[in-house]
CSV table of C-alpha atoms and ligand atoms in Angstrom, one decimal:
chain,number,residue,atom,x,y,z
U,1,UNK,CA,67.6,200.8,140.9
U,2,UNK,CA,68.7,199.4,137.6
U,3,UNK,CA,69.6,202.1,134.8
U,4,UNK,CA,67.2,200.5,132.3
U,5,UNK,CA,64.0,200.6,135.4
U,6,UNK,CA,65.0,203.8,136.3
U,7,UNK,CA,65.1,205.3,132.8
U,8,UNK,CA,61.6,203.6,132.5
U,9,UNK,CA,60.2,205.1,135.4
U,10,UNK,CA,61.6,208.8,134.3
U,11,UNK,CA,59.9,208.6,130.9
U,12,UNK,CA,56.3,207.4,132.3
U,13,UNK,CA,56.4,209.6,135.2
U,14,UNK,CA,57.1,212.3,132.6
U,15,UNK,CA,54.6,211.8,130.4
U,16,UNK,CA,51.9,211.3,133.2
U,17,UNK,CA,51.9,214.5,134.7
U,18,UNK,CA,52.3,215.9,131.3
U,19,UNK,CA,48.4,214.1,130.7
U,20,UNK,CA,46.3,213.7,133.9
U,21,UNK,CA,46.2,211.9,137.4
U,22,UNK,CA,44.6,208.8,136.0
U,23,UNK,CA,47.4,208.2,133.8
U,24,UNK,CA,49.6,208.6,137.0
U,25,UNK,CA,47.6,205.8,138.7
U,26,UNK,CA,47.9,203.7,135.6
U,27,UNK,CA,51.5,204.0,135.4
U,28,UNK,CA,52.4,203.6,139.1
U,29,UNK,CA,50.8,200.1,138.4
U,30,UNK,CA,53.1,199.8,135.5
U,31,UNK,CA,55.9,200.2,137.5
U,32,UNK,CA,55.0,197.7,140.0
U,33,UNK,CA,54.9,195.2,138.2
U,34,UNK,CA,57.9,195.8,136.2
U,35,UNK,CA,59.6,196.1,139.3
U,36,UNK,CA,58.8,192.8,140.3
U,37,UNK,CA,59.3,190.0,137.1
U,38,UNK,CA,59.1,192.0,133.6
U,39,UNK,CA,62.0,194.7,133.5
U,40,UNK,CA,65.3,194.3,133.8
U,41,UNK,CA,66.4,191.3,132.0
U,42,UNK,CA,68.6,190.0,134.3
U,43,UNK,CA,70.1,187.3,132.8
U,44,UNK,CA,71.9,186.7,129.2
U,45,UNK,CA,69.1,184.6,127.2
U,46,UNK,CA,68.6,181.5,126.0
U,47,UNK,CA,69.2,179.4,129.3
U,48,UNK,CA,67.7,176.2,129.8
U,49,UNK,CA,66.9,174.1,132.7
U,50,UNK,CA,66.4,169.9,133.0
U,51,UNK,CA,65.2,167.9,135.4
U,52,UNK,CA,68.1,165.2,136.5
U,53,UNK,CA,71.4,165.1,135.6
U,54,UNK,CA,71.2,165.3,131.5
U,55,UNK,CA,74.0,167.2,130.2
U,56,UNK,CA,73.4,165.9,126.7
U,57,UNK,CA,69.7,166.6,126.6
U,58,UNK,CA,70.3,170.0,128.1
U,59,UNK,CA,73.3,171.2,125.8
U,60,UNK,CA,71.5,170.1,122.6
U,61,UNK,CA,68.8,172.3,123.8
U,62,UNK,CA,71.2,175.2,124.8
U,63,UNK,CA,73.0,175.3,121.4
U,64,UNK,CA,70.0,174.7,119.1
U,65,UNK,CA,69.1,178.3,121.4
U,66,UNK,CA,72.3,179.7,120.6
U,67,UNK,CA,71.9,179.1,116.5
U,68,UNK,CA,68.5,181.3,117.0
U,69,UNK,CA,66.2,177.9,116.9
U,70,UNK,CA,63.0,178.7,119.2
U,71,UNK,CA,62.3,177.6,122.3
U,72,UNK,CA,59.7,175.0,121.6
U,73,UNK,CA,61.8,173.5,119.2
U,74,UNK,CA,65.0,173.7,121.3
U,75,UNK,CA,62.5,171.7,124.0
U,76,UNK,CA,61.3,168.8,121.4
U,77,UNK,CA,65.3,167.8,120.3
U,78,UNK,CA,66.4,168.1,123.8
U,79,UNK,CA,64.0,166.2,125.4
U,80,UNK,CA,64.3,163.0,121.9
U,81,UNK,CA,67.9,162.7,122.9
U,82,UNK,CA,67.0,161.2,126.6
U,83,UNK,CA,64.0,159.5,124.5
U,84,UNK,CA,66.8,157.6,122.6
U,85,UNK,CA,69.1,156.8,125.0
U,86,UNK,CA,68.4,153.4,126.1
U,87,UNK,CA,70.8,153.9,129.3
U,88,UNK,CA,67.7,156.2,130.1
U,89,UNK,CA,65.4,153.8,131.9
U,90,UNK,CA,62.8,155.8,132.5
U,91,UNK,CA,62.0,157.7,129.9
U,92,UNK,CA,61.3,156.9,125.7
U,93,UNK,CA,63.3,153.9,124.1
U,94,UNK,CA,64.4,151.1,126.6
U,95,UNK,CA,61.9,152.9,129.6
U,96,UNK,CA,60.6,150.3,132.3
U,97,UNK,CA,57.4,148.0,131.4
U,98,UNK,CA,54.5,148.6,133.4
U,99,UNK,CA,53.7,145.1,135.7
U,100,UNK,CA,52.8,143.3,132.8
U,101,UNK,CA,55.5,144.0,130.8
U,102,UNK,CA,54.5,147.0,128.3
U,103,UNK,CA,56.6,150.2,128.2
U,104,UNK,CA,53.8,153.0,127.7
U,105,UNK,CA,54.9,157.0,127.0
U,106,UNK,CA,53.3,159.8,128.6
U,107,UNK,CA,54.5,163.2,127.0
U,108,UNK,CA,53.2,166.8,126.8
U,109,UNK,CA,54.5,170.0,125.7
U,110,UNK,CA,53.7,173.4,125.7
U,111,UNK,CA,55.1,176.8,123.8
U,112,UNK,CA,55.3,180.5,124.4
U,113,UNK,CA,51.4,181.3,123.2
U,114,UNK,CA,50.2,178.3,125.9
U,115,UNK,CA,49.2,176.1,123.1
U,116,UNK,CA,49.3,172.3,124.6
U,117,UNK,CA,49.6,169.0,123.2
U,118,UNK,CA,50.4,165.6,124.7
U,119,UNK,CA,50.1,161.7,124.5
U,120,UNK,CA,49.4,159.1,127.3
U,121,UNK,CA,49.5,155.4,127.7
U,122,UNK,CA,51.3,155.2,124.2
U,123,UNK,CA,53.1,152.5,123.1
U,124,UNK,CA,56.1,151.4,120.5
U,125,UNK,CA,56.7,155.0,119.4
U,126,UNK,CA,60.4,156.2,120.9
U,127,UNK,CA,59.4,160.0,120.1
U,128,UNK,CA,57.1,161.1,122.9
U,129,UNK,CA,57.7,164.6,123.0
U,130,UNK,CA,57.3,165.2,119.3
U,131,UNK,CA,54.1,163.2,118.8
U,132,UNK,CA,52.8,165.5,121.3
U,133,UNK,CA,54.4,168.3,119.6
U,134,UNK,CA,52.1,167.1,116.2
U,135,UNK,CA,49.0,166.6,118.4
U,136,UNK,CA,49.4,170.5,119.4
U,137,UNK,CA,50.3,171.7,115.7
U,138,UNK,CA,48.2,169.3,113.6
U,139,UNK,CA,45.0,168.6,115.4
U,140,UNK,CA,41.8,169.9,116.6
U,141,UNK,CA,42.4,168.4,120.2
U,142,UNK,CA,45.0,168.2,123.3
U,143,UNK,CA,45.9,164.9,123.9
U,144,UNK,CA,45.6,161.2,122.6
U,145,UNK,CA,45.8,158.5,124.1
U,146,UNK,CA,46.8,154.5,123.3
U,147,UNK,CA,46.1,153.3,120.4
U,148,UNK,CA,44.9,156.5,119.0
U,149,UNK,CA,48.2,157.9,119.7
U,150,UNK,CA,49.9,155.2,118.3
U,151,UNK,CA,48.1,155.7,115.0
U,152,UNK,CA,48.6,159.0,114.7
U,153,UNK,CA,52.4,158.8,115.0
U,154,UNK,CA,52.4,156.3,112.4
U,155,UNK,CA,50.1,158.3,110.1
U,156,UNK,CA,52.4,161.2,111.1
U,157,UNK,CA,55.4,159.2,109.5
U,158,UNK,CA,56.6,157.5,112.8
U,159,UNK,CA,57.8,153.9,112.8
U,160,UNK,CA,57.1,151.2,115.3
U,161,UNK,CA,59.8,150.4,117.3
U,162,UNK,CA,59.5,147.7,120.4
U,163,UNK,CA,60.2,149.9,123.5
U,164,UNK,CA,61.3,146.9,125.6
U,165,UNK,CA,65.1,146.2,126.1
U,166,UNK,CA,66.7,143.6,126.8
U,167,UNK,CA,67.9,145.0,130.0
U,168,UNK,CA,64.4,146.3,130.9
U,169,UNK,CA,63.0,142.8,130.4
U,170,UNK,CA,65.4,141.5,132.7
U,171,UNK,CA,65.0,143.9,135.5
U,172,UNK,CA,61.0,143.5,134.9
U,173,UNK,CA,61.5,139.4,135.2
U,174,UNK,CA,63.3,140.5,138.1
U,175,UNK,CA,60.9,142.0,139.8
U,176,UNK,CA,58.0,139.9,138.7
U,177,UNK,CA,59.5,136.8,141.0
U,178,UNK,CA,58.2,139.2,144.2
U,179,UNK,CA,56.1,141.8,142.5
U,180,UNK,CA,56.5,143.8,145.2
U,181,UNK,CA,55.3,147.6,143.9
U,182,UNK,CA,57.2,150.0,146.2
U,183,UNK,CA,58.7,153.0,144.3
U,184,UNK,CA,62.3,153.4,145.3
U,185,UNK,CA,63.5,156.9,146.5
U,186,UNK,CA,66.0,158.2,143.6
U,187,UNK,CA,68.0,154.9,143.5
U,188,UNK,CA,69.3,156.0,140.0
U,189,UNK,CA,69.8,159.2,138.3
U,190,UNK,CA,67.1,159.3,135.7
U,191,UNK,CA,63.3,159.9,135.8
U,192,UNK,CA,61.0,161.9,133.8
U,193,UNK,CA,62.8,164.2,131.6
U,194,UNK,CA,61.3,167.8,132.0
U,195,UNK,CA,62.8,170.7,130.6
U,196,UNK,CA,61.9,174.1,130.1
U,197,UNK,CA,63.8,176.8,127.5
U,198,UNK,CA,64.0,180.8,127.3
U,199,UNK,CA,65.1,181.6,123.6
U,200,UNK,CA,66.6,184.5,121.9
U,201,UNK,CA,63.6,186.2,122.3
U,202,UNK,CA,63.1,186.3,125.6
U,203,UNK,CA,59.7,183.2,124.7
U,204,UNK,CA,59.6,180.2,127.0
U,205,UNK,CA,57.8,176.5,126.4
U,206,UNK,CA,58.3,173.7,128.3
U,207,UNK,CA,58.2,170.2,127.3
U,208,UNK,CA,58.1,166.7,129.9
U,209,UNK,CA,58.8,163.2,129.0
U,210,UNK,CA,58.5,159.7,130.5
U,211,UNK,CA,57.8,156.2,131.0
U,212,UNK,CA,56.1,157.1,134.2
U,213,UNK,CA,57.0,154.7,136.9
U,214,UNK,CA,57.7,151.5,136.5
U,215,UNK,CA,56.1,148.2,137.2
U,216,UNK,CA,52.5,150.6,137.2
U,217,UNK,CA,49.3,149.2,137.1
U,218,UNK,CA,48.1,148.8,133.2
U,219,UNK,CA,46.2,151.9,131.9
U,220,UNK,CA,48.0,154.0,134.9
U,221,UNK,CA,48.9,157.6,133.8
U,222,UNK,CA,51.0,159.9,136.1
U,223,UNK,CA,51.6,163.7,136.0
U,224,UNK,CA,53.9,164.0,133.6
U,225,UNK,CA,51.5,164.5,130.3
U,226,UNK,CA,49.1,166.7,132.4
U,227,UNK,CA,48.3,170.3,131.9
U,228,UNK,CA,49.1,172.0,134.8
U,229,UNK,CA,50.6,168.9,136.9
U,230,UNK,CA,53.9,167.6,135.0
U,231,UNK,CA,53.8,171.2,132.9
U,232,UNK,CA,52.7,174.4,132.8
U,233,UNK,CA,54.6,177.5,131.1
U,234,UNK,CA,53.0,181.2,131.1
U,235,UNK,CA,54.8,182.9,128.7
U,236,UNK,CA,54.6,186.4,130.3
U,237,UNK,CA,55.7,184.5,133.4
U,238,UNK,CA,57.4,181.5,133.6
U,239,UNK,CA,57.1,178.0,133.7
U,240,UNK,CA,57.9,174.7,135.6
U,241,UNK,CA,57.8,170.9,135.5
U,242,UNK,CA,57.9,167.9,138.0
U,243,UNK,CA,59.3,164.7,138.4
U,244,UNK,CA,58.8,161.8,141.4
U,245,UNK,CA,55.3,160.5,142.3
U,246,UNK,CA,52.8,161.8,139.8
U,247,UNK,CA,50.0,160.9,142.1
U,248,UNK,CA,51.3,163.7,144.1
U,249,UNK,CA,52.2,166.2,142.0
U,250,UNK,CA,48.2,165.6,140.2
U,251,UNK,CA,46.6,166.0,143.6
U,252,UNK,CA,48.8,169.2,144.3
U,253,UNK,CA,48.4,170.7,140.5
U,254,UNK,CA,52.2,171.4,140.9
U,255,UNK,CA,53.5,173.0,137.9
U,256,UNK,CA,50.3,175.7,137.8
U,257,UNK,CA,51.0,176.2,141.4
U,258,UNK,CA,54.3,177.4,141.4
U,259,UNK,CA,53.7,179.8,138.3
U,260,UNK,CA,50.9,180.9,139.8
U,261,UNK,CA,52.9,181.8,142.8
U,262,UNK,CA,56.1,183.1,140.3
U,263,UNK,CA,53.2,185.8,139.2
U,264,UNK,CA,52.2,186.6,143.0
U,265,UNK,CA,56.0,187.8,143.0
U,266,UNK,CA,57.4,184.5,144.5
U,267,UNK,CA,61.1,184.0,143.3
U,268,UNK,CA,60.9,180.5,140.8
U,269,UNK,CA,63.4,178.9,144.1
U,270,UNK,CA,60.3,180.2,146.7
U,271,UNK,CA,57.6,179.0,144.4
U,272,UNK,CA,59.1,175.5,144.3
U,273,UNK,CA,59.8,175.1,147.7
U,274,UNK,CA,56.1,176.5,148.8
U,275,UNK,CA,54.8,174.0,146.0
U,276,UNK,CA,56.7,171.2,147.9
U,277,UNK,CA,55.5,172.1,151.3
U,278,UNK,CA,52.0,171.9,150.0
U,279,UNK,CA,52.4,168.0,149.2
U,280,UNK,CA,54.3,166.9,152.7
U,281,UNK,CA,52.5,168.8,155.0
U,282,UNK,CA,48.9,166.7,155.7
U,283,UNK,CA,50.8,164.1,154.3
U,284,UNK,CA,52.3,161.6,156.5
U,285,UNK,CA,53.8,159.6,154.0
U,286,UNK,CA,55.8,161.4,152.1
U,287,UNK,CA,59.1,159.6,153.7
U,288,UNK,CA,58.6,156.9,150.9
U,289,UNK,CA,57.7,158.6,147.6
U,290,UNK,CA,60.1,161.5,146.3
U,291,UNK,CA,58.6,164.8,144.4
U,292,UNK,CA,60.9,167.3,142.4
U,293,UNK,CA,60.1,170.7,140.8
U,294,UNK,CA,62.0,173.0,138.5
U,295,UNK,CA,61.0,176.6,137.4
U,296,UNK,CA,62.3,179.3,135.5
U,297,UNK,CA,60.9,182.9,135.3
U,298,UNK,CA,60.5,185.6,132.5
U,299,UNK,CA,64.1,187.1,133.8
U,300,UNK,CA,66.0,184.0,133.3
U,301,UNK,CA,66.0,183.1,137.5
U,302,UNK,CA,65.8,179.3,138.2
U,303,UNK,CA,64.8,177.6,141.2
U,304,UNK,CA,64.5,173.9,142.1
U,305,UNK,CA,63.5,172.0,145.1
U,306,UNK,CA,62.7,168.4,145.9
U,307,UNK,CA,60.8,166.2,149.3
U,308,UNK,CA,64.1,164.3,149.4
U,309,UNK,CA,68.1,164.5,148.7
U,310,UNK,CA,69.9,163.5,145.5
U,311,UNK,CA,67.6,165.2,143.1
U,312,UNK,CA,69.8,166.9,140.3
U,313,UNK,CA,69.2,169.7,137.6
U,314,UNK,CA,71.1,170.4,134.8
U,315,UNK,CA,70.7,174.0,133.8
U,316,UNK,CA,72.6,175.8,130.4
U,317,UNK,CA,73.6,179.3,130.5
U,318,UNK,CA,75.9,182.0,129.0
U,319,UNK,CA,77.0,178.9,126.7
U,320,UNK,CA,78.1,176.2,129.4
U,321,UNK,CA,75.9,173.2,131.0
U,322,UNK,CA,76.5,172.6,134.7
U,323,UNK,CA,74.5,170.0,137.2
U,324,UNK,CA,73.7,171.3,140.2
U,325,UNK,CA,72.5,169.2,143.4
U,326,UNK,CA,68.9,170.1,144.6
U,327,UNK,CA,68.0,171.4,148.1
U,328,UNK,CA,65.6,169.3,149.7
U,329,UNK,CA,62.8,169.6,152.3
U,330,UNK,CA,63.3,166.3,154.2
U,331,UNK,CA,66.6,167.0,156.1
U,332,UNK,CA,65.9,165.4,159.2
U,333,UNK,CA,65.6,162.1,157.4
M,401,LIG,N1,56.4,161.7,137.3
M,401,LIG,C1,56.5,160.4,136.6
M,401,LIG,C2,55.2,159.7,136.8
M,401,LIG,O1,54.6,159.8,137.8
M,401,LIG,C3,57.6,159.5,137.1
M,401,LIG,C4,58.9,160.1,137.5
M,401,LIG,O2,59.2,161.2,137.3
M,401,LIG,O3,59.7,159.3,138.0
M,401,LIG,O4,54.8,159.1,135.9
């Protein structure tokens, strides 16, 4: 038994037989639970994990942490520097058109008090994350969509940037001569950024950001901006976030799922691999589409877990950034 549990346990158990047999009850449920996930901080705070290999994203994050910035704003600048990078071709600023040529942002993000805010199926704004950040802060709703998005960014103070590179028109033209839609199994190292932060304080938030698949239909919107499905943090908890076939993760509500499980007592590596077994099993296809998850839980403990091999994480803690190579579920090919 930890020092700090076991002191715990001494003073409550003193004080209940000092006062009655109910307070005995209520305290032996006390203890249970801080048994399983809220005592014992096991782990030197902040730490943040990333979907993907994104040591740049995930140190910003990590030493915005360190200078005492919150989580939900560590979340926001991590997440804008994958938006800028046009190298990044999946996510913000040079992201893949759909199939007739438009490069649309999904984005959501969600802090310690479970206050939620996205935008899907908007266009010409490089910033994602943090318009979804202002829909949260600044409006009455949830989540905007298109246009309406679009306009509120700009009201907001955003300019209008064309999200289509060069090199994304190319490899769109490319494609367009077969127009063959088949999502490629992790063929490069990028997809939808998702990260989620534990600050100073021991608060986590979460935030996910992409340009969802590419070559999509028009007016297609993955999991990635979805409550529950591309995010979901619980503050007294945990949280996690997906990347790989939306469809999936939407028909599974991933991200609730494992932190639903995380509060059953399911270690954040468990709760991602059970979340992962829920979409392949019944599903005979899942050879050809690839699915990863990331948590974190209220002591600091990571897990991630993916359908296939060659998902990555990056994960900052006790003030260095490592990428780590995921576990996977299809080993038998
Ligand atoms: N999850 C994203 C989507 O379905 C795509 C990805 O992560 O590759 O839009």
């Amino acid at each position: 038994m930890k020092r700090r549990s076991f002191l715990k346990k001494a003073s409550l158990t003193g004080v209940a037989v000092a006062v009655g047999s109910n307070l005995i009850a209520k305290n032996a449920r006390e203890e249970e639970k801080s048994d399983s996930l809220y005592d014992g901080v096991a782990k030197d705070f902040p730490i943040v994990i990333s979907t993907w290999n994104v040591p740049n994203a995930t140190l910003k994050a990590g030493e915005l942490l360190e200078l005492g910035y919150s989580s939900i704003d560590a979340v926001e600048q991590g997440c804008m520097i994958e938006e800028a990078d046009i190298k990044n071709q999946s996510v913000g600023f040079g992201g893949r058109p759909d199939r007739d040529g438009n490069v649309t942002l999904d984005a959501c993000i969600m802090n310690k008090k479970g206050d939620y805010g996205a935008v899907v199926y908007m266009q010409n704004i490089v910033h994602a994350i943090s318009i979804a950040r202002k829909v949260m802060e600044n409006t009455p709703h949830v989540m905007l969509a298109g246009k309406g998005a679009e306009e509120f960014a700009v009201a907001s103070g955003y300019k209008k940037t064309n999200l289509l590179t060069q090199e994304s028109k190319i490899a769109w033209e490319n494609w367009k001569k077969e127009a063959d839609y088949q999502p490629i199994i992790n063929i490069e190292n990028h997809d939808t950024i998702g990260m989620l932060a534990i600050d100073k304080n021991g608060d986590i938030s979460g935030g996910c950001t992409t340009s969802g698949l590419a070559y999509k239909m028009a007016g297609r919107i993955g999991d990635s901006p979805i409550i529950g499905s591309g995010l979901f943090i619980d503050n007294e908890i945990g949280g996690a976030t997906a990347t790989g076939m939306g469809e999936e993760v939407l028909k599974t509500v991933g991200s609730f799922l494992i932190v639903e499980l995380m509060r059953q007592g399911k270690s954040p590596q468990q709760a991602c691999e059970e979340a992962i077994r829920r979409i392949v099993v019944n599903n005979s296809n899942f050879k050809n589409f690839q699915v990863g998850y990331i948590a974190i839980n209220k002591k600091g403990e990571t897990g991630f877990y993916s359908i296939h091999e060659y998902f990555s994480v990056s994960i900052y803690e006790n003030k260095i950034c490592k990428n780590h190579l995921s576990d996977f579920y299809n080993k038998n090919g």
